[in-house]
Short mmCIF file of C-alpha atoms and ligand atoms in Angstrom, two decimals:
data_model
loop_
_atom_site.label_atom_id
_atom_site.label_comp_id
_atom_site.label_asym_id
_atom_site.label_seq_id
_atom_site.Cartn_x
_atom_site.Cartn_y
_atom_site.Cartn_z
CA MET A 1 9.05 -21.80 -3.20
CA HIS A 2 9.00 -20.00 0.15
CA PHE A 3 6.39 -18.89 2.66
CA TYR A 4 6.67 -15.35 4.02
CA MET A 5 4.68 -15.05 7.22
CA GLU A 6 3.62 -11.79 8.82
CA PRO A 7 3.26 -12.13 12.58
CA GLY A 8 -0.17 -12.35 14.17
CA GLY A 9 -3.63 -13.19 12.84
CA ARG A 10 -6.29 -15.55 14.11
CA LEU A 11 -8.17 -18.47 12.58
CA LYS A 12 -11.89 -18.10 11.94
CA GLY A 13 -14.68 -19.70 9.94
CA ARG A 14 -15.24 -23.20 8.55
CA ILE A 15 -12.69 -25.14 6.57
CA ARG A 16 -12.34 -28.58 5.05
CA VAL A 17 -8.84 -30.00 4.61
CA PRO A 18 -7.93 -32.46 1.80
CA GLY A 19 -8.45 -36.21 1.80
CA ASP A 20 -6.48 -38.62 3.95
CA LYS A 21 -3.08 -39.46 2.51
CA SER A 22 -2.72 -42.93 4.05
CA MET A 23 -6.16 -43.98 2.82
CA SER A 24 -5.65 -42.46 -0.64
CA HIS A 25 -2.56 -44.62 -1.20
CA ARG A 26 -4.33 -47.72 0.01
CA ALA A 27 -7.44 -47.04 -2.08
CA ILE A 28 -5.34 -47.01 -5.27
CA MET A 29 -3.38 -50.11 -4.31
CA LEU A 30 -6.32 -52.24 -3.19
CA GLY A 31 -8.64 -50.94 -5.91
CA SER A 32 -6.03 -51.96 -8.50
CA ILE A 33 -5.76 -55.55 -7.30
CA ALA A 34 -9.50 -55.98 -6.70
CA GLU A 35 -11.80 -57.64 -9.22
CA GLY A 36 -13.82 -55.00 -11.08
CA ARG A 37 -14.49 -51.28 -10.90
CA SER A 38 -14.04 -49.31 -7.67
CA THR A 39 -14.99 -45.67 -7.22
CA VAL A 40 -13.05 -43.56 -4.77
CA LYS A 41 -14.34 -40.27 -3.35
CA GLY A 42 -12.33 -37.79 -1.28
CA PHE A 43 -9.04 -38.86 -2.88
CA LEU A 44 -6.07 -36.64 -1.97
CA GLU A 45 -4.80 -35.04 -5.17
CA GLY A 46 -1.37 -34.45 -3.59
CA GLU A 47 1.92 -35.50 -5.13
CA ASP A 48 2.43 -38.53 -2.89
CA ALA A 49 -0.89 -40.20 -3.66
CA LEU A 50 -0.63 -39.21 -7.34
CA ALA A 51 2.74 -40.99 -7.44
CA THR A 52 1.05 -44.18 -6.27
CA LEU A 53 -1.66 -43.70 -8.88
CA ALA A 54 0.96 -43.25 -11.63
CA ALA A 55 2.81 -46.40 -10.50
CA PHE A 56 -0.32 -48.56 -10.80
CA ARG A 57 -1.10 -47.10 -14.22
CA GLU A 58 2.45 -48.07 -15.17
CA MET A 59 1.47 -51.63 -14.24
CA GLY A 60 -1.44 -51.57 -16.65
CA VAL A 61 -4.31 -50.53 -14.39
CA MET A 62 -6.83 -48.14 -15.93
CA ILE A 63 -7.33 -45.33 -13.43
CA SER A 64 -9.24 -42.17 -14.30
CA ASP A 65 -7.73 -38.71 -13.79
CA PRO A 66 -8.87 -37.56 -10.35
CA ARG A 67 -11.64 -34.99 -10.63
CA ALA A 68 -12.84 -33.18 -7.51
CA GLY A 69 -11.48 -36.06 -5.46
CA GLU A 70 -13.22 -38.78 -7.48
CA VAL A 71 -11.22 -41.57 -9.07
CA ILE A 72 -12.41 -44.67 -10.89
CA ILE A 73 -10.17 -47.73 -10.81
CA GLU A 74 -10.66 -50.70 -13.13
CA GLY A 75 -9.24 -53.39 -10.87
CA VAL A 76 -7.32 -56.19 -12.54
CA GLY A 77 -7.45 -58.77 -9.75
CA LEU A 78 -4.68 -60.08 -7.53
CA THR A 79 -2.60 -61.46 -10.41
CA GLY A 80 -3.56 -59.05 -13.19
CA LEU A 81 -0.84 -56.40 -12.85
CA ARG A 82 1.52 -56.10 -15.82
CA PRO A 83 5.31 -55.61 -15.77
CA PRO A 84 6.21 -51.92 -15.57
CA GLN A 85 8.20 -50.62 -18.53
CA ARG A 86 10.24 -48.25 -16.41
CA VAL A 87 11.52 -47.57 -12.93
CA MET A 88 8.61 -46.44 -10.76
CA ASP A 89 9.40 -43.17 -8.99
CA VAL A 90 7.20 -42.64 -5.94
CA GLY A 91 8.64 -39.23 -5.09
CA ASN A 92 8.60 -38.35 -1.40
CA SER A 93 6.36 -41.18 -0.28
CA GLY A 94 7.56 -43.66 2.32
CA THR A 95 4.10 -45.20 2.41
CA SER A 96 4.12 -45.94 -1.33
CA ILE A 97 7.56 -47.52 -1.39
CA ARG A 98 7.13 -49.66 1.72
CA LEU A 99 3.62 -50.88 0.96
CA MET A 100 4.41 -51.45 -2.70
CA ALA A 101 7.56 -53.40 -1.80
CA GLY A 102 5.28 -55.93 -0.12
CA LEU A 103 2.75 -56.00 -2.92
CA LEU A 104 5.40 -56.27 -5.64
CA ALA A 105 7.34 -59.01 -3.84
CA GLY A 106 4.45 -61.33 -4.74
CA GLN A 107 4.30 -60.54 -8.48
CA SER A 108 5.54 -62.70 -11.33
CA PHE A 109 7.62 -59.82 -12.75
CA ASP A 110 10.62 -57.75 -11.65
CA SER A 111 10.22 -54.11 -10.66
CA ILE A 112 12.27 -51.17 -9.40
CA LEU A 113 11.04 -48.48 -6.99
CA THR A 114 12.82 -45.20 -6.40
CA GLY A 115 12.06 -41.74 -5.05
CA ASP A 116 13.31 -38.24 -4.31
CA GLU A 117 16.36 -37.17 -2.32
CA SER A 118 14.54 -37.47 1.03
CA LEU A 119 13.18 -40.95 0.23
CA LEU A 120 16.58 -42.18 -0.95
CA SER A 121 17.92 -41.81 2.57
CA ARG A 122 15.05 -43.52 4.40
CA PRO A 123 15.49 -46.99 5.95
CA MET A 124 14.00 -49.90 3.99
CA GLY A 125 15.64 -52.72 5.99
CA ARG A 126 12.53 -52.71 8.18
CA VAL A 127 10.49 -54.13 5.28
CA ILE A 128 13.26 -55.98 3.44
CA THR A 129 14.09 -58.17 6.48
CA PRO A 130 10.60 -59.62 7.07
CA LEU A 131 9.73 -59.76 3.35
CA SER A 132 12.91 -61.78 2.76
CA GLN A 133 11.78 -64.18 5.48
CA MET A 134 8.62 -64.69 3.42
CA GLY A 135 10.79 -65.60 0.42
CA ALA A 136 11.08 -62.22 -1.32
CA LEU A 137 14.26 -61.11 -3.02
CA ILE A 138 14.79 -57.36 -2.76
CA ARG A 139 18.04 -55.53 -3.45
CA SER A 140 18.63 -52.08 -2.00
CA ARG A 141 21.41 -49.52 -1.82
CA GLU A 142 22.71 -50.28 1.68
CA GLY A 143 19.20 -50.57 3.09
CA CYS A 144 17.87 -47.50 1.25
CA PRO A 145 16.05 -47.05 -2.08
CA PRO A 146 16.15 -47.72 -4.97
CA LEU A 147 14.63 -51.14 -4.35
CA GLU A 148 14.98 -53.86 -6.98
CA ILE A 149 12.29 -56.44 -6.41
CA GLN A 150 12.63 -59.79 -8.10
CA GLY A 151 9.44 -61.37 -9.32
CA GLY A 152 8.44 -65.00 -9.60
CA ARG A 153 9.25 -65.84 -6.00
CA ALA A 154 6.96 -68.17 -4.08
CA LEU A 155 6.07 -66.36 -0.85
CA ALA A 156 5.08 -68.18 2.31
CA GLY A 157 3.22 -66.68 5.26
CA ILE A 158 5.23 -65.97 8.41
CA HIS A 159 4.56 -64.60 11.85
CA TYR A 160 6.48 -61.40 12.51
CA ASP A 161 6.91 -59.42 15.74
CA LEU A 162 7.25 -55.83 14.62
CA PRO A 163 10.33 -54.35 16.29
CA VAL A 164 8.94 -50.81 15.75
CA ALA A 165 5.34 -49.62 15.89
CA SER A 166 4.98 -49.00 12.16
CA ALA A 167 1.81 -49.13 10.10
CA GLN A 168 3.90 -49.11 6.95
CA VAL A 169 5.78 -52.27 7.91
CA LYS A 170 2.60 -53.98 9.11
CA SER A 171 0.84 -53.07 5.87
CA SER A 172 3.75 -54.12 3.69
CA LEU A 173 3.64 -57.59 5.22
CA LEU A 174 -0.14 -57.87 4.96
CA LEU A 175 0.02 -56.93 1.26
CA ALA A 176 2.75 -59.51 0.65
CA GLY A 177 0.59 -61.90 2.66
CA LEU A 178 -2.18 -61.58 0.04
CA TYR A 179 0.19 -63.41 -2.34
CA ALA A 180 1.64 -65.87 0.17
CA GLU A 181 0.84 -69.50 0.83
CA GLY A 182 -0.86 -69.81 4.21
CA VAL A 183 -1.29 -67.27 6.97
CA THR A 184 0.71 -64.09 7.49
CA SER A 185 0.49 -62.56 10.93
CA VAL A 186 2.02 -59.53 12.60
CA THR A 187 2.26 -58.52 16.26
CA GLU A 188 2.28 -54.79 16.94
CA PRO A 189 4.26 -53.50 19.93
CA ALA A 190 1.70 -50.65 20.14
CA PRO A 191 -1.42 -49.90 18.09
CA THR A 192 -0.72 -48.17 14.77
CA ARG A 193 -3.07 -46.87 12.09
CA ASP A 194 -5.34 -49.66 10.90
CA HIS A 195 -6.49 -48.35 7.50
CA THR A 196 -5.10 -51.36 5.63
CA GLU A 197 -7.08 -53.77 7.77
CA ARG A 198 -10.27 -51.71 7.54
CA MET A 199 -10.00 -51.20 3.81
CA LEU A 200 -9.20 -54.87 3.10
CA LYS A 201 -12.42 -55.73 4.93
CA GLY A 202 -14.21 -53.15 2.77
CA PHE A 203 -12.96 -55.11 -0.25
CA GLY A 204 -14.45 -58.26 1.25
CA TYR A 205 -11.11 -59.72 2.36
CA GLU A 206 -11.03 -61.34 5.76
CA VAL A 207 -8.52 -59.90 8.23
CA ALA A 208 -8.43 -61.17 11.81
CA ARG A 209 -7.31 -59.28 14.89
CA GLU A 210 -6.78 -61.00 18.21
CA GLY A 211 -5.26 -58.70 20.80
CA ASP A 212 -2.19 -57.22 19.18
CA VAL A 213 -1.93 -59.88 16.44
CA ILE A 214 -3.30 -59.16 12.95
CA SER A 215 -3.48 -61.96 10.41
CA LEU A 216 -4.79 -62.87 6.99
CA LYS A 217 -4.75 -65.90 4.73
CA GLY A 218 -3.19 -65.52 1.30
CA ARG A 219 -4.54 -65.96 -2.22
CA GLY A 220 -8.12 -64.87 -1.61
CA VAL A 221 -10.11 -62.38 -3.66
CA LEU A 222 -10.64 -58.63 -3.26
CA ARG A 223 -14.03 -57.52 -4.59
CA SER A 224 -14.36 -54.01 -5.94
CA CYS A 225 -16.14 -51.47 -3.76
CA ASP A 226 -16.85 -47.77 -3.36
CA ILE A 227 -14.55 -45.95 -0.99
CA ASP A 228 -15.33 -42.66 0.72
CA ILE A 229 -12.13 -41.18 2.12
CA PRO A 230 -12.49 -38.74 5.03
CA THR A 231 -10.22 -35.70 5.32
CA ASP A 232 -6.79 -36.09 6.83
CA ILE A 233 -6.53 -35.49 10.58
CA SER A 234 -2.80 -34.94 10.01
CA SER A 235 -3.63 -31.92 7.82
CA ALA A 236 -6.36 -30.74 10.21
CA ALA A 237 -3.84 -30.90 13.07
CA PHE A 238 -1.98 -27.78 11.87
CA PHE A 239 -5.22 -25.83 12.12
CA MET A 240 -6.08 -27.34 15.52
CA VAL A 241 -2.75 -26.04 16.80
CA GLY A 242 -3.09 -22.69 15.00
CA ALA A 243 -6.56 -22.02 16.38
CA SER A 244 -5.46 -23.08 19.88
CA ILE A 245 -2.48 -20.71 20.01
CA ALA A 246 -3.85 -17.63 18.20
CA PRO A 247 -5.95 -15.49 20.57
CA GLY A 248 -9.46 -14.81 19.30
CA SER A 249 -9.60 -17.89 17.08
CA ASP A 250 -12.75 -19.95 16.56
CA LEU A 251 -12.44 -22.43 13.73
CA LEU A 252 -14.65 -25.31 12.60
CA ILE A 253 -12.85 -28.05 10.70
CA GLU A 254 -15.45 -30.18 8.92
CA HIS A 255 -15.51 -33.90 8.11
CA VAL A 256 -12.25 -34.84 9.86
CA GLY A 257 -11.20 -38.50 9.89
CA MET A 258 -11.23 -39.50 13.58
CA ASN A 259 -9.95 -43.07 13.41
CA PRO A 260 -8.94 -43.98 16.99
CA THR A 261 -5.47 -45.00 15.77
CA ARG A 262 -4.95 -41.46 14.44
CA ASP A 263 -6.54 -39.06 16.93
CA GLY A 264 -3.78 -38.78 19.55
CA VAL A 265 -3.38 -35.11 18.61
CA VAL A 266 -6.83 -34.29 20.01
CA ARG A 267 -6.08 -35.99 23.34
CA ILE A 268 -2.61 -34.43 23.60
CA LEU A 269 -3.82 -30.89 22.83
CA ARG A 270 -6.73 -31.28 25.26
CA ALA A 271 -4.30 -32.41 27.97
CA MET A 272 -2.40 -29.16 27.28
CA GLY A 273 -5.61 -27.21 27.88
CA ALA A 274 -6.88 -26.82 24.30
CA ASP A 275 -10.58 -26.12 23.76
CA ILE A 276 -11.57 -28.74 21.20
CA GLU A 277 -15.18 -29.74 20.66
CA VAL A 278 -15.94 -32.82 18.58
CA SER A 279 -19.45 -33.04 17.16
CA ASN A 280 -21.55 -34.65 14.45
CA GLU A 281 -19.71 -37.95 14.87
CA ARG A 282 -20.61 -40.40 12.14
CA ASP A 283 -19.32 -43.37 10.19
CA VAL A 284 -18.21 -42.83 6.60
CA GLY A 285 -17.29 -45.97 4.68
CA GLY A 286 -16.10 -47.82 7.78
CA GLU A 287 -14.09 -44.89 9.19
CA PRO A 288 -15.23 -42.53 11.96
CA VAL A 289 -15.62 -38.88 10.93
CA ALA A 290 -16.55 -35.75 12.91
CA ASP A 291 -16.55 -31.95 12.87
CA VAL A 292 -13.92 -30.37 15.10
CA ARG A 293 -14.35 -26.89 16.57
CA VAL A 294 -11.27 -25.29 18.07
CA ARG A 295 -11.22 -22.07 20.08
CA SER A 296 -8.07 -20.44 21.41
CA ALA A 297 -7.14 -21.30 24.97
CA PRO A 298 -4.13 -20.90 27.25
CA LEU A 299 -1.95 -23.99 26.93
CA ARG A 300 0.32 -25.61 29.50
CA GLY A 301 3.32 -27.87 29.00
CA ILE A 302 2.87 -31.60 29.65
CA ASP A 303 4.76 -34.87 29.51
CA ILE A 304 3.33 -36.37 26.32
CA PRO A 305 2.29 -39.95 27.20
CA GLU A 306 4.50 -42.36 25.24
CA ASN A 307 1.55 -44.56 24.32
CA GLU A 308 0.12 -41.61 22.36
CA VAL A 309 3.26 -41.21 20.23
CA PRO A 310 2.34 -43.74 17.48
CA LEU A 311 -1.23 -42.39 17.51
CA ALA A 312 0.00 -38.84 16.82
CA ILE A 313 3.22 -39.65 15.00
CA ASP A 314 2.77 -37.24 12.07
CA GLU A 315 1.25 -34.49 14.24
CA LEU A 316 4.16 -34.22 16.69
CA PRO A 317 5.88 -31.35 14.80
CA ALA A 318 2.68 -29.29 15.04
CA ILE A 319 2.24 -30.30 18.69
CA LEU A 320 5.75 -28.96 19.40
CA ILE A 321 4.60 -25.56 18.10
CA ALA A 322 1.77 -25.73 20.64
CA ALA A 323 4.45 -26.59 23.24
CA ALA A 324 6.42 -23.48 22.25
CA CYS A 325 3.33 -21.38 23.04
CA ALA A 326 2.49 -23.20 26.28
CA GLU A 327 3.27 -22.21 29.84
CA GLY A 328 6.13 -24.36 31.15
CA GLU A 329 7.90 -27.38 29.72
CA THR A 330 6.64 -30.08 27.36
CA VAL A 331 8.52 -33.36 27.23
CA LEU A 332 8.32 -35.65 24.22
CA GLY A 333 10.06 -39.02 24.71
CA GLY A 334 9.85 -42.44 23.06
CA ALA A 335 9.71 -40.74 19.67
CA GLU A 336 12.93 -41.91 18.00
CA GLU A 337 10.84 -42.83 14.91
CA LEU A 338 10.64 -39.09 14.22
CA ARG A 339 14.30 -39.24 13.24
CA VAL A 340 13.54 -41.33 10.14
CA LYS A 341 10.57 -39.44 8.70
CA GLU A 342 10.71 -37.13 5.65
CA SER A 343 13.46 -35.38 7.64
CA ASP A 344 14.92 -35.98 11.10
CA ARG A 345 11.95 -34.22 12.67
CA ILE A 346 13.53 -33.93 16.11
CA ALA A 347 16.52 -32.09 14.64
CA SER A 348 14.39 -30.06 12.20
CA MET A 349 12.03 -28.87 14.94
CA ALA A 350 14.88 -28.14 17.38
CA ASP A 351 16.59 -26.08 14.67
CA GLY A 352 13.50 -24.05 13.84
CA LEU A 353 12.43 -23.52 17.47
CA SER A 354 15.92 -22.27 18.32
CA GLN A 355 15.74 -19.89 15.33
CA LEU A 356 12.59 -18.39 16.83
CA GLY A 357 14.18 -18.10 20.29
CA ILE A 358 12.42 -21.03 21.96
CA ALA A 359 14.56 -22.95 24.48
CA ASN A 360 14.71 -26.67 23.77
CA LYS A 361 16.82 -29.67 24.56
CA VAL A 362 17.24 -32.54 22.13
CA MET A 363 17.27 -36.09 23.49
CA PRO A 364 18.05 -39.27 21.51
CA ASP A 365 14.37 -40.20 21.50
CA GLY A 366 12.68 -36.82 21.66
CA ILE A 367 12.87 -33.22 22.78
CA ARG A 368 12.04 -30.93 25.70
CA VAL A 369 10.52 -27.58 24.79
CA THR A 370 10.07 -24.65 27.15
CA GLY A 371 7.25 -22.34 26.15
CA GLY A 372 8.16 -18.70 25.60
CA ASP A 373 7.88 -15.72 23.28
CA LEU A 374 8.28 -16.59 19.61
CA GLY A 375 10.44 -14.20 17.62
CA GLY A 376 10.94 -14.07 13.86
CA GLY A 377 13.60 -15.61 11.66
CA VAL A 378 14.33 -17.94 8.80
CA ILE A 379 13.21 -21.56 9.04
CA THR A 380 14.77 -24.38 7.04
CA THR A 381 12.24 -27.09 6.25
CA HIS A 382 14.78 -29.81 5.34
CA HIS A 383 12.44 -30.61 2.40
CA ASP A 384 9.80 -31.71 4.90
CA HIS A 385 6.16 -30.69 4.30
CA ARG A 386 5.11 -31.06 7.91
CA ILE A 387 7.97 -28.90 9.21
CA ALA A 388 6.91 -26.15 6.79
CA MET A 389 3.23 -26.22 7.81
CA SER A 390 4.03 -26.43 11.53
CA PHE A 391 6.16 -23.28 11.44
CA ALA A 392 3.55 -21.50 9.33
CA MET A 393 1.25 -21.82 12.37
CA ALA A 394 3.99 -20.49 14.68
CA ALA A 395 3.68 -17.12 12.92
CA LEU A 396 0.27 -16.64 14.56
CA ARG A 397 2.09 -16.03 17.84
CA ALA A 398 5.39 -14.58 16.57
CA THR A 399 6.49 -11.02 17.24
CA ASP A 400 8.32 -10.68 13.92
CA ARG A 401 8.28 -11.98 10.36
CA ILE A 402 9.12 -15.60 9.61
CA LYS A 403 10.48 -16.82 6.28
CA ILE A 404 10.00 -20.54 5.72
CA SER A 405 12.43 -21.59 3.01
CA ASP A 406 11.76 -24.35 0.54
CA CYS A 407 8.08 -25.20 0.90
CA ALA A 408 7.55 -27.00 -2.42
CA HIS A 409 7.05 -30.31 -0.59
CA VAL A 410 3.90 -29.05 1.10
CA SER A 411 1.99 -30.24 -1.97
CA THR A 412 2.96 -33.86 -1.24
CA SER A 413 0.25 -33.96 1.42
CA PHE A 414 -1.62 -30.66 1.31
CA PRO A 415 -2.26 -29.08 -2.08
CA ARG A 416 -3.60 -25.49 -1.72
CA PHE A 417 -2.39 -25.22 1.88
CA ALA A 418 -1.33 -21.60 1.40
CA GLU A 419 -4.74 -20.59 -0.01
CA LEU A 420 -6.74 -22.40 2.66
CA ALA A 421 -4.54 -21.11 5.48
CA SER A 422 -4.86 -17.53 4.18
CA GLU A 423 -8.63 -17.87 3.94
CA ALA A 424 -8.71 -19.04 7.56
CA GLY A 425 -6.62 -16.06 8.69
CA LEU A 426 -2.93 -16.84 8.41
CA LEU A 427 -0.91 -13.87 7.06
CA LEU A 428 0.95 -15.84 4.41
CA GLN A 429 2.53 -14.88 1.08
CA VAL A 430 4.11 -17.36 -1.31
CA ALA A 431 7.16 -16.29 -3.37
CA ASP A 432 9.79 -18.00 -5.47
CA GLN A 433 12.72 -15.94 -4.21
C1 LIG B 501 1.84 -44.17 7.43
C2 LIG B 501 2.42 -44.65 8.57
C3 LIG B 501 3.33 -43.83 9.40
C4 LIG B 501 3.22 -42.36 9.09
C5 LIG B 501 3.22 -42.10 7.61
C6 LIG B 501 2.05 -42.79 6.95
C7 LIG B 501 0.95 -45.07 6.66
O1 LIG B 501 4.65 -44.25 9.16
O2 LIG B 501 4.29 -41.64 9.69
O3 LIG B 501 3.16 -40.70 7.34
O4 LIG B 501 0.22 -44.58 5.78
O5 LIG B 501 0.97 -46.27 6.93
P1 LIG B 501 5.34 -45.47 9.96
O6 LIG B 501 4.63 -46.70 9.60
O7 LIG B 501 6.75 -45.48 9.48
O8 LIG B 501 5.22 -45.11 11.40
#
């Protein structure tokens, strides 16, 4: 499946993007191991979150078919999961495999997790090492999936200093910690998304934070609750960039999740000169939400502050499209984590920007991009949803057609992206050839 983009267009009107991916995964996982029935609203019906849902059904949890974002989970309690009858395939989802590795390490039964081609090359040592210190036994294929997780191990709480700022590793350890004897604590080198901590509290489970240390005590109880998931700022980010770069744009993005560990994109784009107005700020189920109005504005290149990198980690590909349309140079450093996402996002973006005639220089931990005139060309997505959607926005400022090859993965995080983007003003056609 490919996107064919005509150059030009502008973004207008009001849109609402789909539910938050990180929270959708966590809602299924925590709802499944809570006592009693939980109702989830705003669930992302994308392939990644549906893979998590299917995995928990495989372990005997009754979960309704999502309907208009609503899912009902009949939680089985911390020790109520049943042995899966088959290998659990979580598709493209790094969040599912890493968080579930922690949760499954504490079960009485064995399990195997696998995924698609992209997931099979992603590093799992970052969770296997600390989980092993807790007493888990996990076999991998040279540090990559599939993961074979042995059950019946007695886990003990540890303290772990995260070597990388990763919410997935932090969350994996906290989920294993639910099953461990004693206290499990994690120090973050920089703040990362805190949805696991917030949602655990929503399920009545105590999680402490002191400075950069997060801890919980094992073997407590999660009590069912109703979860209202805001929309995904990572999906909204493509439209923030699109409306900023396309002259004449004025777009309102409603009900955007604005968790302070996720909103780096707003600060970075504003520092580049973007006209972003945040209004109607409110709290929805323990998470901040707001409406975001974006009007086109001339952008300038900046040095992206390194402390913002973990807070905008999934939005950096889109931000680099803004950089391509900005006056002067943008420097992104301290972002080596981008190399181990769904693709090597530094290489994928450098490739695509060069295709469109944008000067850039790759560094080990980032990239320098010099703003200029975007031409047309063929973009390879490297099976990466966020690369596809970022370059779709580039077409708004291109002088020629852009073909974005291989966009099937867009539905992992953003079902109906093509329809919504077309409604907002992108000149996009989808074709199989
Ligand atoms: C996620 C954490 C981030 C992010 C990913 C989702 C999560 O990964 O890139 O898309 O839901 O915890 P890392 O923890 O590897 O930084």
